[in-house]
mmCIF file of C-alpha atoms in Angstrom:
data_model
loop_
_atom_site.group_PDB
_atom_site.id
_atom_site.type_symbol
_atom_site.label_atom_id
_atom_site.label_comp_id
_atom_site.label_asym_id
_atom_site.label_seq_id
_atom_site.Cartn_x
_atom_site.Cartn_y
_atom_site.Cartn_z
ATOM 1 C CA GLY F 1437 18.345 4.514 4.747
ATOM 2 C CA ALA F 1438 16.783 1.947 6.628
ATOM 3 C CA GLY F 1439 13.328 2.549 5.541
ATOM 4 C CA VAL F 1440 11.167 4.547 3.043
ATOM 5 C CA SER F 1441 10.901 7.917 4.502
ATOM 6 C CA GLN F 1442 8.431 10.515 3.389
ATOM 7 C CA SER F 1443 7.850 14.265 4.023
ATOM 8 C CA PRO F 1444 6.227 16.191 5.473
ATOM 9 C CA ARG F 1445 3.939 13.929 7.485
ATOM 10 C CA TYR F 1446 0.926 16.237 7.499
ATOM 11 C CA LYS F 1447 0.282 19.035 5.055
ATOM 12 C CA VAL F 1448 -2.401 21.508 5.237
ATOM 13 C CA ALA F 1449 -3.039 23.412 1.911
ATOM 14 C CA LYS F 1450 -5.454 25.872 0.871
ATOM 15 C CA ARG F 1451 -7.715 25.109 -2.040
ATOM 16 C CA GLY F 1452 -5.682 26.407 -5.176
ATOM 17 C CA GLN F 1453 -2.323 26.013 -3.626
ATOM 18 C CA ASP F 1454 0.452 24.016 -5.172
ATOM 19 C CA VAL F 1455 1.966 21.498 -2.960
ATOM 20 C CA ALA F 1456 5.318 19.143 -3.060
ATOM 21 C CA LEU F 1457 5.645 15.768 -1.214
ATOM 22 C CA ARG F 1458 8.903 14.116 -1.055
ATOM 23 C CA CYS F 1459 9.730 10.418 -0.967
ATOM 24 C CA ASP F 1460 13.183 9.014 0.225
ATOM 25 C CA PRO F 1461 13.242 5.337 -0.867
ATOM 26 C CA ILE F 1462 15.413 2.433 0.579
ATOM 27 C CA SER F 1463 18.755 2.965 -0.704
ATOM 28 C CA GLY F 1464 19.575 1.098 -3.890
ATOM 29 C CA HIS F 1465 16.114 0.264 -4.848
ATOM 30 C CA VAL F 1466 15.281 0.259 -8.399
ATOM 31 C CA SER F 1467 11.350 0.707 -8.159
ATOM 32 C CA LEU F 1468 9.513 3.478 -6.762
ATOM 33 C CA PHE F 1469 5.807 3.846 -6.533
ATOM 34 C CA TRP F 1470 3.311 5.972 -5.326
ATOM 35 C CA TYR F 1471 -0.182 5.375 -3.934
ATOM 36 C CA GLN F 1472 -3.302 7.387 -2.922
ATOM 37 C CA GLN F 1473 -5.328 6.245 0.053
ATOM 38 C CA ALA F 1474 -8.648 7.804 0.579
ATOM 39 C CA LEU F 1475 -10.342 7.250 3.861
ATOM 40 C CA GLY F 1476 -11.419 4.108 4.775
ATOM 41 C CA GLN F 1477 -10.211 2.617 1.489
ATOM 42 C CA GLY F 1478 -7.396 0.637 0.239
ATOM 43 C CA PRO F 1479 -4.084 2.507 -1.575
ATOM 44 C CA GLU F 1480 -4.618 2.951 -5.246
ATOM 45 C CA PHE F 1481 -1.798 3.359 -7.448
ATOM 46 C CA LEU F 1482 -0.652 6.515 -8.958
ATOM 47 C CA THR F 1483 2.569 6.230 -10.787
ATOM 48 C CA TYR F 1484 5.825 4.114 -11.185
ATOM 49 C CA PHE F 1485 9.542 4.622 -11.692
ATOM 50 C CA GLN F 1486 12.244 2.329 -12.517
ATOM 51 C CA ASN F 1487 15.463 4.225 -11.516
ATOM 52 C CA GLU F 1488 14.667 7.801 -13.307
ATOM 53 C CA ALA F 1489 12.139 6.771 -15.951
ATOM 54 C CA GLN F 1490 8.598 7.252 -15.085
ATOM 55 C CA LEU F 1491 7.359 3.948 -16.912
ATOM 56 C CA ASP F 1492 3.724 4.151 -15.815
ATOM 57 C CA LYS F 1493 1.616 7.140 -15.217
ATOM 58 C CA SER F 1494 -1.763 5.581 -15.716
ATOM 59 C CA GLY F 1495 -2.863 6.301 -12.300
ATOM 60 C CA LEU F 1496 -2.535 10.065 -11.825
ATOM 61 C CA PRO F 1497 -6.263 11.402 -11.494
ATOM 62 C CA SER F 1498 -5.231 14.441 -13.621
ATOM 63 C CA ASP F 1499 -3.086 16.863 -15.529
ATOM 64 C CA ARG F 1500 -2.494 18.757 -11.896
ATOM 65 C CA PHE F 1501 -0.538 15.673 -10.618
ATOM 66 C CA PHE F 1502 3.151 15.418 -11.678
ATOM 67 C CA ALA F 1503 5.834 13.222 -10.366
ATOM 68 C CA GLU F 1504 9.440 13.025 -11.117
ATOM 69 C CA ARG F 1505 12.693 11.125 -9.941
ATOM 70 C CA PRO F 1506 15.349 13.021 -11.701
ATOM 71 C CA GLU F 1507 18.444 11.248 -10.402
ATOM 72 C CA GLY F 1508 16.906 7.831 -9.750
ATOM 73 C CA SER F 1509 16.830 8.172 -6.011
ATOM 74 C CA VAL F 1510 14.677 10.802 -4.179
ATOM 75 C CA SER F 1511 11.063 11.296 -5.832
ATOM 76 C CA THR F 1512 8.719 14.353 -5.418
ATOM 77 C CA LEU F 1513 4.977 14.284 -6.171
ATOM 78 C CA LYS F 1514 3.634 17.510 -7.001
ATOM 79 C CA ILE F 1515 -0.183 18.701 -7.090
ATOM 80 C CA GLN F 1516 -1.161 21.741 -8.552
ATOM 81 C CA ARG F 1517 -4.184 24.089 -7.664
ATOM 82 C CA THR F 1518 -5.038 21.785 -4.958
ATOM 83 C CA GLN F 1519 -8.971 20.784 -4.819
ATOM 84 C CA GLN F 1520 -10.769 19.237 -1.817
ATOM 85 C CA GLU F 1521 -10.999 15.957 -3.403
ATOM 86 C CA ASP F 1522 -7.295 15.701 -3.491
ATOM 87 C CA SER F 1523 -7.266 15.226 0.407
ATOM 88 C CA ALA F 1524 -5.932 11.918 1.120
ATOM 89 C CA VAL F 1525 -2.977 10.090 2.303
ATOM 90 C CA TYR F 1526 -0.169 9.707 -0.125
ATOM 91 C CA LEU F 1527 2.112 6.448 0.247
ATOM 92 C CA CYS F 1528 5.437 6.211 -1.199
ATOM 93 C CA ALA F 1529 6.824 2.327 -1.612
ATOM 94 C CA SER F 1530 10.098 1.147 -3.145
ATOM 95 C CA SER F 1531 11.129 -2.389 -4.122
ATOM 96 C CA ARG F 1532 14.795 -3.710 -5.105
ATOM 97 C CA ILE F 1533 14.277 -4.895 -8.586
ATOM 98 C CA PRO F 1534 12.041 -3.641 -11.412
ATOM 99 C CA GLY F 1535 8.528 -3.821 -11.147
ATOM 100 C CA THR F 1536 6.237 -5.664 -8.691
ATOM 101 C CA GLY F 1537 6.508 -9.274 -9.889
ATOM 102 C CA GLY F 1538 8.870 -11.225 -7.617
ATOM 103 C CA THR F 1539 9.923 -8.517 -5.220
ATOM 104 C CA GLU F 1540 8.386 -7.276 -1.946
ATOM 105 C CA ALA F 1541 7.870 -3.552 -1.867
ATOM 106 C CA PHE F 1542 8.040 -1.572 1.228
ATOM 107 C CA PHE F 1543 6.071 1.518 2.160
ATOM 108 C CA GLY F 1544 6.713 4.837 3.903
ATOM 109 C CA GLN F 1545 4.629 6.248 6.621
ATOM 110 C CA GLY F 1546 2.498 8.257 4.288
ATOM 111 C CA THR F 1547 1.684 11.996 4.007
ATOM 112 C CA ARG F 1548 -1.535 13.105 4.943
ATOM 113 C CA LEU F 1549 -2.891 15.915 2.917
ATOM 114 C CA THR F 1550 -5.783 18.024 3.803
ATOM 115 C CA VAL F 1551 -7.113 20.920 1.447
ATOM 116 C CA VAL F 1552 -9.351 23.361 2.964
ATOM 117 C CA GLY D 40 -7.605 -5.200 -14.158
ATOM 118 C CA ILE D 41 -7.267 -7.856 -11.276
ATOM 119 C CA GLN D 42 -9.937 -7.827 -8.533
ATOM 120 C CA VAL D 43 -9.383 -8.312 -5.060
ATOM 121 C CA GLU D 44 -11.765 -8.965 -2.607
ATOM 122 C CA GLN D 45 -11.223 -9.210 1.392
ATOM 123 C CA SER D 46 -13.473 -10.581 3.943
ATOM 124 C CA PRO D 47 -14.674 -10.186 6.444
ATOM 125 C CA PRO D 48 -14.562 -6.192 5.998
ATOM 126 C CA ASP D 49 -14.945 -5.931 9.985
ATOM 127 C CA LEU D 50 -13.910 -8.467 12.909
ATOM 128 C CA ILE D 51 -14.265 -7.750 16.651
ATOM 129 C CA LEU D 52 -12.313 -10.435 19.122
ATOM 130 C CA GLN D 53 -11.644 -10.755 22.491
ATOM 131 C CA GLU D 54 -7.946 -10.904 23.336
ATOM 132 C CA GLY D 55 -6.704 -14.323 23.328
ATOM 133 C CA ALA D 56 -8.930 -15.421 20.393
ATOM 134 C CA ASN D 57 -7.886 -16.591 16.951
ATOM 135 C CA SER D 58 -8.915 -15.354 13.366
ATOM 136 C CA THR D 59 -8.868 -16.077 10.116
ATOM 137 C CA LEU D 60 -8.884 -13.242 7.270
ATOM 138 C CA ARG D 61 -9.326 -14.199 3.450
ATOM 139 C CA CYS D 62 -8.131 -12.852 0.164
ATOM 140 C CA ASN D 63 -9.636 -13.675 -3.131
ATOM 141 C CA PHE D 64 -8.264 -12.598 -6.133
ATOM 142 C CA SER D 65 -9.369 -12.759 -9.989
ATOM 143 C CA ASP D 66 -6.242 -13.886 -11.949
ATOM 144 C CA SER D 67 -2.890 -15.211 -11.579
ATOM 145 C CA VAL D 68 -0.288 -13.581 -9.608
ATOM 146 C CA ASN D 69 3.231 -13.155 -9.046
ATOM 147 C CA ASN D 70 3.101 -11.001 -5.993
ATOM 148 C CA LEU D 71 1.096 -11.098 -3.056
ATOM 149 C CA GLN D 72 1.529 -9.199 0.107
ATOM 150 C CA TRP D 73 -0.120 -8.900 3.481
ATOM 151 C CA PHE D 74 0.217 -5.542 5.245
ATOM 152 C CA HIS D 75 -1.191 -4.330 8.753
ATOM 153 C CA GLN D 76 -1.920 -0.653 8.721
ATOM 154 C CA ASN D 77 -1.392 0.678 12.255
ATOM 155 C CA PRO D 78 -3.515 3.725 13.650
ATOM 156 C CA TRP D 79 -0.940 6.156 12.508
ATOM 157 C CA GLY D 80 -1.266 4.936 8.895
ATOM 158 C CA GLN D 81 1.822 3.069 8.444
ATOM 159 C CA LEU D 82 1.797 -0.073 6.269
ATOM 160 C CA ILE D 83 3.775 -2.836 7.847
ATOM 161 C CA ASN D 84 4.863 -5.740 5.789
ATOM 162 C CA LEU D 85 3.434 -8.810 7.279
ATOM 163 C CA PHE D 86 4.347 -11.403 4.668
ATOM 164 C CA TYR D 87 5.386 -11.780 0.998
ATOM 165 C CA ILE D 88 3.702 -14.897 -0.098
ATOM 166 C CA PRO D 89 2.550 -15.376 -3.893
ATOM 167 C CA SER D 90 2.380 -18.986 -3.202
ATOM 168 C CA GLY D 91 2.962 -21.262 -0.083
ATOM 169 C CA THR D 92 2.840 -21.063 3.502
ATOM 170 C CA LYS D 93 4.864 -18.918 5.909
ATOM 171 C CA GLN D 94 4.801 -18.303 9.758
ATOM 172 C CA ASN D 95 6.036 -15.506 11.797
ATOM 173 C CA GLY D 96 5.196 -15.751 15.468
ATOM 174 C CA ARG D 97 1.575 -15.710 16.182
ATOM 175 C CA LEU D 98 0.979 -15.083 12.344
ATOM 176 C CA SER D 99 0.904 -17.368 9.513
ATOM 177 C CA ALA D 100 -0.253 -17.150 5.799
ATOM 178 C CA THR D 101 -1.069 -19.709 3.085
ATOM 179 C CA THR D 102 -1.841 -18.692 -0.435
ATOM 180 C CA VAL D 103 -3.047 -21.314 -2.632
ATOM 181 C CA ALA D 104 -2.351 -19.709 -6.349
ATOM 182 C CA THR D 105 -4.193 -22.329 -8.160
ATOM 183 C CA GLU D 106 -7.394 -21.372 -6.575
ATOM 184 C CA ARG D 107 -6.675 -17.800 -6.109
ATOM 185 C CA TYR D 108 -6.762 -17.205 -2.272
ATOM 186 C CA SER D 109 -4.845 -16.404 0.396
ATOM 187 C CA LEU D 110 -5.556 -16.830 4.279
ATOM 188 C CA LEU D 111 -3.977 -14.784 7.180
ATOM 189 C CA TYR D 112 -4.117 -16.530 10.544
ATOM 190 C CA ILE D 113 -3.792 -14.611 13.743
ATOM 191 C CA SER D 114 -3.376 -16.596 16.805
ATOM 192 C CA SER D 115 -3.989 -15.638 20.585
ATOM 193 C CA SER D 116 -4.736 -12.251 19.457
ATOM 194 C CA GLN D 117 -3.581 -8.983 21.284
ATOM 195 C CA THR D 118 -5.007 -5.511 21.571
ATOM 196 C CA THR D 119 -2.132 -4.441 19.343
ATOM 197 C CA ASP D 120 -3.124 -6.574 16.785
ATOM 198 C CA SER D 121 -6.003 -3.795 15.948
ATOM 199 C CA GLY D 122 -5.987 -2.024 12.647
ATOM 200 C CA VAL D 123 -6.577 -2.627 9.163
ATOM 201 C CA TYR D 124 -5.228 -5.621 7.283
ATOM 202 C CA PHE D 125 -4.419 -5.548 3.557
ATOM 203 C CA CYS D 126 -3.850 -8.011 0.929
ATOM 204 C CA ALA D 127 -2.449 -6.625 -2.194
ATOM 205 C CA VAL D 128 -1.288 -8.646 -5.505
ATOM 206 C CA ALA D 129 0.488 -8.169 -8.827
ATOM 207 C CA SER D 130 -1.252 -9.553 -11.946
ATOM 208 C CA LYS D 131 1.240 -12.057 -13.568
ATOM 209 C CA GLU D 132 -0.005 -10.879 -16.785
ATOM 210 C CA THR D 133 -0.139 -6.991 -16.393
ATOM 211 C CA SER D 134 1.863 -6.539 -13.286
ATOM 212 C CA GLY D 135 4.540 -4.171 -14.469
ATOM 213 C CA SER D 136 4.080 -1.383 -12.270
ATOM 214 C CA ARG D 137 1.261 -1.732 -9.399
ATOM 215 C CA LEU D 138 -0.086 -3.668 -6.799
ATOM 216 C CA THR D 139 -3.833 -3.736 -6.640
ATOM 217 C CA PHE D 140 -5.084 -3.549 -2.799
ATOM 218 C CA GLY D 141 -8.272 -5.127 -1.447
ATOM 219 C CA GLU D 142 -10.470 -2.922 0.735
ATOM 220 C CA GLY D 143 -9.089 -4.305 3.905
ATOM 221 C CA THR D 144 -10.248 -5.977 7.205
ATOM 222 C CA GLN D 145 -10.897 -3.733 9.943
ATOM 223 C CA LEU D 146 -9.796 -5.852 13.088
ATOM 224 C CA THR D 147 -10.731 -4.891 16.814
ATOM 225 C CA VAL D 148 -9.191 -6.699 19.461
ATOM 226 C CA ASN D 149 -11.009 -6.093 22.801
ATOM 227 C CA PRO D 150 -9.057 -6.461 26.234
#
């Protein structure tokens, strides 16, 4: 597609529910990243995929967070047993070549998750 | 990890004024990007500028990699320029997988 697409745009979950957030990167982009943005702060790294391989998941805040990219294209970020502190905007980004050095990353519109 | 500091944190301008936003970083970088986050939360790419100078209309940016800072210039500001401006970098030593963002500059342009 022309840009990075995320769905849903907004999600309200009751505490304890599981949620799944989808990211459709720019066609042909090798790298895919997930970031979490709390209100009033800059985005913070969660995890990185190179094609289907998850090469870095050091930013995932707990084992309730899980991400996959099984065919090296669309990615899903899953949060199990959501808690109020999970409320944030979740941003997906993609770039043409592996990693972040020497290449521009493009971001989707984000999914705003509110846990009530 | 690499540290990114943006200044000022808040900036209020009258339409037509010029402004300079600054980004300092603590390590050598092989990626530096400036973004504008609009009121709907979308991060809009402004510049990919790990070094050198670029211009795009009323906006320009300069990165002095050896001194570890970047500047974003906005000339003849318009109300539509309002929003948060983020600088994000990838460390040359440890980049691999992530951009590190600053806290942003909140720009308000009044008519």
